[in-house]
Amino acid sequence: MGTRSWLMLVAVGVLLLLAFDSFYIVNETERAVLKRFSRIESTDIKPGLYPKVPLIDEVIRVDGRLLTHDVPTQSFLTGEKKLLNVDAFVTWRIADVQRYIVSVGAGSNNSMVMERRARELLDPRVNEALRNQFAARTVQEVVAGRGGELPDEALDPTAVSTGEILDKTEQELVNEQDEEFRKKVEEKGATQALLEDKHDQREKLMNSVAEEVNAATLQDLGIEVVDVRVKQVDWPDEVRGRVFDRMRAERARDAAEHRSEGREEAERIRAAADREETEIVARAYEEAQKVRGEGDALATGIYARAYSRDEEFFRFYRSLQAYRESFKSPNDILLLEPDSDFFRYLKDSEGGR
């Protein structure tokens, strides 16, 4: 192959290169700007196929989708001066491509480098907004979405009426939103109204953070912060141990109280059982003595009637019983006079002396 052929191949290659570099494509997930000699000619280019000047124009593409970034865990003080570890994430997207590239690019046209830089710039702004909002709220308001504790009746839609709920809930409800809350209770019931109100309070907290961050990033970085959410709120490691110790102490105190109540109830039950046992035994003894007395009286009557019917036979029978009991053992000794009345029937069956 000669020199001319090589020149032709090189010329064709250059023409193909120029032809391919004369157009650029923006995907539906991307947003782009067109730069010419470091000057932005077109911004916020929509998806599609566009022409450009080969080797002179440069296309910078960025991700046009909704992006999510986990903010590193930070410690914030609440209005009660209690330290909390807060783990949050932010959802954002590029609203102004030109401002984003100028502010975040820092001379780089790589979209990944710019996105990493944008995350680094978002972190302090989100942390500052969270710090401001947490400092204006208590732990209860941060965790539960509202201040203070609600009475148990407020969680039972059938327990009390709307007026009683408003009387027993906190003074916070008696404000400019009081009428709205009352209507919600009447329409949906106490439980649903309180849950929605709690959800609304937490939504207001997160929306306040998002609005505060968005006000700074949209103007400075061309970034729109769509939402900021708290994933987890926890005590710091140096505080968690003391908190758990206090929780264990409270549970131990509750357990001791329940045990003491159980022992008191057990003593009460045992005392009642002992009293009932004593009463039953007393009634049984009384009944037994009454029956025994009736039996003895009946026996005495029978003996009396028999004795009055034949007194001599009765004396003879009683003497035989006495002999049987007295002479039961050969070791027994009786010291009696021979003419004692005890031996009257032993000498004579008629009992004569």
Coordinates of C-alpha atoms in Angstrom, one line a residue, residues 3-353:
T3 CA 1.7 6.7 0.7
R4 CA -1.4 8.0 -1.1
S5 CA -3.5 5.1 0.2
W6 CA -2.3 5.8 3.8
L7 CA -3.2 9.4 3.5
M8 CA -6.6 8.5 2.2
L9 CA -7.2 6.2 5.2
V10 CA -6.1 8.9 7.6
A11 CA -8.3 11.5 5.9
V12 CA -11.3 9.1 6.1
G13 CA -10.6 8.4 9.7
V14 CA -10.4 12.1 10.5
L15 CA -13.6 12.8 8.6
L16 CA -15.4 10.0 10.5
L17 CA -14.1 11.3 13.8
L18 CA -15.3 14.8 13.0
A19 CA -18.6 13.4 11.8
F20 CA -19.1 11.4 15.1
D21 CA -18.1 14.4 17.1
S22 CA -20.5 16.7 15.3
F23 CA -23.5 15.3 17.3
Y24 CA -24.2 14.4 20.9
I25 CA -27.0 12.5 22.7
V26 CA -28.5 13.4 26.0
N27 CA -30.3 10.5 27.6
E28 CA -33.6 10.8 29.4
T29 CA -31.9 10.4 32.8
E30 CA -29.4 13.1 32.1
R31 CA -29.2 16.9 31.9
A32 CA -26.4 18.7 30.1
V33 CA -24.8 21.9 29.2
L34 CA -22.7 22.8 26.1
K35 CA -19.4 24.6 26.6
R36 CA -17.3 26.4 23.9
F37 CA -13.9 27.5 24.9
S38 CA -14.9 27.2 28.7
R39 CA -17.9 29.4 28.1
I40 CA -21.4 27.9 28.5
E41 CA -23.3 28.2 25.3
S42 CA -26.4 26.2 26.1
T43 CA -27.7 25.1 29.5
D44 CA -30.3 22.7 30.8
I45 CA -30.4 20.7 27.5
K46 CA -33.3 18.3 27.3
P47 CA -33.0 14.7 26.3
G48 CA -32.5 14.2 22.5
L49 CA -29.9 14.4 19.6
Y50 CA -28.1 17.7 19.0
P51 CA -25.4 19.0 16.7
K52 CA -22.1 20.7 18.0
V53 CA -18.9 22.0 16.6
P54 CA -16.4 19.1 16.5
L55 CA -13.3 19.4 18.7
I56 CA -14.4 22.8 20.0
D57 CA -17.7 22.3 21.8
E58 CA -17.7 20.2 25.0
V59 CA -20.8 18.5 26.5
I60 CA -21.0 18.1 30.2
R61 CA -23.6 15.7 31.5
V62 CA -25.0 15.4 35.0
D63 CA -27.5 13.0 36.5
G64 CA -31.0 14.5 36.2
R65 CA -32.7 11.9 38.5
L66 CA -33.7 12.2 42.1
L67 CA -30.7 11.4 44.2
T68 CA -30.4 10.2 47.8
H69 CA -27.5 10.9 50.2
D70 CA -27.0 9.4 53.7
V71 CA -25.7 12.2 55.9
P72 CA -23.1 11.0 58.4
T73 CA -24.4 10.6 62.0
Q74 CA -24.1 13.8 64.0
S75 CA -24.7 14.7 67.7
F76 CA -27.2 17.5 68.4
L77 CA -28.4 19.2 71.5
T78 CA -32.2 19.4 72.1
G79 CA -34.0 22.3 73.8
E80 CA -33.5 20.4 77.1
K81 CA -29.7 20.3 76.5
K82 CA -29.8 16.6 75.9
L83 CA -27.4 15.1 73.4
L84 CA -28.8 12.9 70.7
N85 CA -27.1 11.0 67.8
V86 CA -29.1 11.7 64.6
D87 CA -28.8 9.6 61.5
A88 CA -30.5 11.3 58.5
F89 CA -30.7 11.2 54.7
V90 CA -31.4 13.9 52.1
T91 CA -33.2 13.5 48.8
W92 CA -32.1 16.1 46.2
R93 CA -31.8 16.8 42.5
I94 CA -30.1 19.3 40.2
A95 CA -32.4 22.2 39.6
D96 CA -30.0 24.6 37.8
V97 CA -27.4 22.8 35.8
Q98 CA -25.3 25.8 35.0
R99 CA -25.1 27.0 38.6
Y100 CA -24.4 23.4 39.7
I101 CA -21.5 23.0 37.3
V102 CA -20.0 26.4 38.1
S103 CA -20.4 26.0 41.9
V104 CA -19.7 22.4 42.4
G105 CA -17.5 21.5 39.4
A106 CA -14.4 23.3 40.7
G107 CA -12.8 23.0 37.3
S108 CA -13.8 19.3 36.8
N109 CA -16.2 18.1 34.1
N110 CA -16.6 14.7 35.6
S111 CA -20.1 14.1 36.8
M112 CA -19.1 11.6 39.5
V113 CA -16.5 14.1 40.9
M114 CA -19.1 16.8 40.9
E115 CA -21.7 14.6 42.6
R116 CA -19.2 13.7 45.3
R117 CA -18.4 17.3 45.8
A118 CA -22.1 18.2 46.0
R119 CA -22.6 15.6 48.8
E120 CA -19.7 17.1 50.7
L121 CA -21.3 20.6 50.4
L122 CA -24.7 19.3 51.4
D123 CA -23.6 17.7 54.7
P124 CA -22.8 20.8 56.7
R125 CA -26.0 22.6 55.5
V126 CA -28.2 19.7 56.4
N127 CA -26.4 19.3 59.8
E128 CA -26.9 23.0 60.5
A129 CA -30.6 22.9 59.7
L130 CA -31.0 19.8 61.9
R131 CA -29.1 21.4 64.7
N132 CA -31.3 24.5 64.6
Q133 CA -34.5 22.5 64.6
F134 CA -33.4 20.0 67.3
A135 CA -32.3 22.9 69.5
A136 CA -35.8 24.4 69.4
R137 CA -37.5 21.1 70.4
T138 CA -37.5 18.6 73.3
V139 CA -36.7 14.9 73.1
Q140 CA -40.4 14.1 73.3
E141 CA -41.2 16.5 70.4
V142 CA -38.4 15.0 68.3
V143 CA -39.2 11.4 68.9
A144 CA -43.0 11.4 69.2
G145 CA -43.8 14.4 66.9
R146 CA -45.4 16.5 69.6
G147 CA -44.7 17.9 73.0
G148 CA -45.6 16.3 76.4
E149 CA -47.5 13.1 76.9
L150 CA -51.1 12.5 76.0
P151 CA -53.6 11.1 78.5
D152 CA -54.7 7.5 78.0
E153 CA -58.3 8.6 77.4
A154 CA -57.2 10.5 74.3
L155 CA -56.1 7.3 72.6
D156 CA -59.5 5.7 73.2
P157 CA -62.1 6.9 70.6
T158 CA -65.0 5.6 72.8
A159 CA -63.8 6.8 76.2
V160 CA -64.7 10.4 76.2
S161 CA -66.3 13.1 74.0
T162 CA -64.6 15.6 71.9
G163 CA -64.9 18.3 74.5
E164 CA -63.4 16.1 77.2
I165 CA -60.5 15.2 74.9
L166 CA -59.7 18.8 74.3
D167 CA -60.0 19.5 78.1
K168 CA -57.6 16.6 79.0
T169 CA -55.0 17.1 76.3
E170 CA -52.3 19.7 76.6
Q171 CA -52.6 23.4 76.3
E172 CA -50.7 23.0 73.0
L173 CA -54.0 22.0 71.4
V174 CA -55.7 25.2 72.5
N175 CA -54.1 27.4 69.9
E176 CA -54.9 28.7 66.4
Q177 CA -55.1 25.0 65.2
D178 CA -57.5 24.0 67.9
E179 CA -60.6 24.4 65.8
E180 CA -59.1 22.3 63.0
F181 CA -58.1 19.6 65.4
R182 CA -61.6 19.5 66.9
K183 CA -63.1 19.1 63.5
K184 CA -60.7 16.3 62.8
V185 CA -61.7 14.5 66.0
E186 CA -65.4 14.9 65.2
E187 CA -64.9 13.5 61.7
K188 CA -62.3 10.7 62.2
G189 CA -62.3 9.9 65.9
A190 CA -59.8 10.7 68.6
T191 CA -57.3 8.0 67.8
Q192 CA -57.0 8.7 64.1
A193 CA -57.0 12.5 64.7
L194 CA -54.2 12.3 67.2
L195 CA -52.1 10.0 65.0
E196 CA -52.5 12.3 62.1
D197 CA -51.7 15.3 64.2
K198 CA -48.6 13.5 65.5
H199 CA -47.6 12.7 61.9
D200 CA -48.3 16.3 60.9
Q201 CA -46.0 17.6 63.6
R202 CA -43.2 15.3 62.5
E203 CA -43.8 16.4 58.9
K204 CA -43.5 20.0 59.9
L205 CA -40.2 19.3 61.5
M206 CA -38.8 17.6 58.4
N207 CA -40.3 20.2 56.1
S208 CA -38.7 23.0 58.1
V209 CA -35.3 21.3 57.8
A210 CA -35.8 20.7 54.1
E211 CA -36.9 24.3 53.5
E212 CA -34.0 25.7 55.4
V213 CA -31.5 23.6 53.5
N214 CA -33.1 24.2 50.2
A215 CA -33.1 28.0 50.7
A216 CA -29.3 27.8 50.9
T217 CA -28.5 25.2 48.3
L218 CA -30.8 26.3 45.5
Q219 CA -29.3 29.7 45.4
D220 CA -25.7 28.8 46.0
L221 CA -25.3 25.3 44.4
G222 CA -28.2 25.0 42.0
I223 CA -29.4 22.0 44.0
E224 CA -33.1 21.5 45.0
V225 CA -33.5 19.6 48.3
V226 CA -36.7 17.7 48.0
D227 CA -36.8 16.1 51.4
V228 CA -34.8 15.5 54.5
R229 CA -35.7 12.5 56.8
V230 CA -34.3 11.2 60.1
K231 CA -33.7 7.5 60.0
Q232 CA -32.7 7.0 63.6
V233 CA -32.4 9.1 66.8
D234 CA -30.3 7.5 69.6
W235 CA -28.4 8.4 72.7
P236 CA -24.6 8.8 72.4
D237 CA -22.5 5.9 73.5
E238 CA -21.3 7.7 76.6
V239 CA -24.9 8.5 77.6
R240 CA -26.6 5.2 76.5
G241 CA -25.1 3.2 79.4
R242 CA -26.5 5.6 82.0
V243 CA -29.9 5.7 80.2
F244 CA -30.0 1.9 80.2
D245 CA -29.0 1.8 83.8
R246 CA -31.8 4.2 84.7
M247 CA -34.3 2.1 82.6
R248 CA -33.1 -1.0 84.4
A249 CA -33.5 0.7 87.7
E250 CA -37.0 1.8 86.8
R251 CA -38.0 -1.7 85.6
A252 CA -36.5 -3.1 88.8
R253 CA -38.5 -0.7 90.9
D254 CA -41.6 -1.6 89.0
A255 CA -40.9 -5.3 89.4
A256 CA -40.3 -4.8 93.2
E257 CA -43.6 -2.9 93.4
H258 CA -45.4 -5.7 91.6
R259 CA -43.8 -8.3 93.8
S260 CA -44.8 -6.4 97.0
E261 CA -48.3 -6.1 95.7
G262 CA -48.3 -9.8 94.9
R263 CA -47.0 -10.7 98.4
E264 CA -49.6 -8.4 99.9
E265 CA -52.3 -10.1 97.8
A266 CA -51.0 -13.5 98.7
E267 CA -51.0 -12.7 102.5
R268 CA -54.6 -11.4 102.1
I269 CA -55.6 -14.6 100.3
R270 CA -53.9 -16.8 103.0
A271 CA -55.5 -14.8 105.8
A272 CA -58.9 -15.2 104.2
A273 CA -58.3 -18.9 103.7
D274 CA -57.1 -19.4 107.3
R275 CA -60.1 -17.5 108.6
E276 CA -62.4 -19.6 106.5
E277 CA -60.7 -22.8 107.7
T278 CA -61.1 -21.7 111.3
E279 CA -64.8 -20.9 110.8
I280 CA -65.4 -24.3 109.1
V281 CA -63.6 -26.2 111.8
A282 CA -65.5 -24.3 114.5
R283 CA -68.8 -25.0 112.8
A284 CA -67.9 -28.6 112.4
Y285 CA -66.8 -28.9 116.1
E286 CA -70.0 -27.2 117.1
E287 CA -72.1 -29.6 115.0
A288 CA -70.1 -32.6 116.3
Q289 CA -70.5 -31.5 119.9
K290 CA -74.2 -31.0 119.3
V291 CA -74.6 -34.5 117.8
R292 CA -72.5 -36.0 120.5
G293 CA -74.6 -34.3 123.2
E294 CA -77.8 -35.6 121.5
G295 CA -76.3 -39.1 121.4
D296 CA -75.2 -39.0 125.0
A297 CA -78.7 -37.7 126.0
L298 CA -80.3 -40.5 124.0
A299 CA -78.0 -43.1 125.5
T300 CA -78.6 -41.8 129.0
G301 CA -82.3 -41.9 128.4
I302 CA -82.0 -45.5 127.2
Y303 CA -79.9 -46.4 130.2
A304 CA -82.4 -44.7 132.5
R305 CA -85.4 -46.5 131.0
A306 CA -83.6 -49.9 131.1
Y307 CA -82.4 -49.2 134.7
S308 CA -85.9 -48.3 135.8
R309 CA -87.3 -51.4 134.1
D310 CA -85.0 -54.0 136.0
E311 CA -82.7 -52.4 138.5
E312 CA -81.2 -55.7 139.7
F313 CA -80.3 -56.8 136.2
F314 CA -78.7 -53.5 135.5
R315 CA -76.6 -53.6 138.6
F316 CA -75.5 -57.2 137.7
Y317 CA -74.6 -56.2 134.1
R318 CA -72.5 -53.2 135.3
S319 CA -70.7 -55.4 137.8
L320 CA -69.8 -57.9 135.1
Q321 CA -68.3 -55.0 133.1
A322 CA -66.4 -53.8 136.1
Y323 CA -65.0 -57.4 136.7
R324 CA -63.9 -57.6 133.0
E325 CA -62.1 -54.3 133.1
S326 CA -60.5 -55.0 136.6
F327 CA -59.2 -58.5 135.9
K328 CA -58.0 -57.8 132.4
S329 CA -54.3 -58.1 133.2
P330 CA -52.7 -60.7 135.5
N331 CA -50.4 -58.1 137.0
D332 CA -53.2 -56.0 138.4
I333 CA -53.6 -56.1 142.2
L334 CA -56.7 -55.1 144.1
L335 CA -56.6 -54.5 147.8
L336 CA -60.2 -54.9 148.9
E337 CA -62.0 -56.4 151.9
P338 CA -63.5 -59.8 151.2
D339 CA -66.9 -58.6 152.2
S340 CA -66.7 -55.6 150.0
D341 CA -69.8 -54.7 148.0
F342 CA -67.6 -55.0 144.8
F343 CA -67.6 -58.9 145.1
R344 CA -71.3 -59.3 145.9
Y345 CA -72.1 -60.8 142.5
L346 CA -68.9 -62.7 142.4
K347 CA -70.0 -64.7 145.4
D348 CA -73.6 -65.0 144.6
S349 CA -75.4 -64.6 141.3
E350 CA -78.4 -63.2 143.1
G351 CA -76.2 -60.5 144.6
G352 CA -77.1 -61.5 148.1
R353 CA -74.7 -60.7 150.8

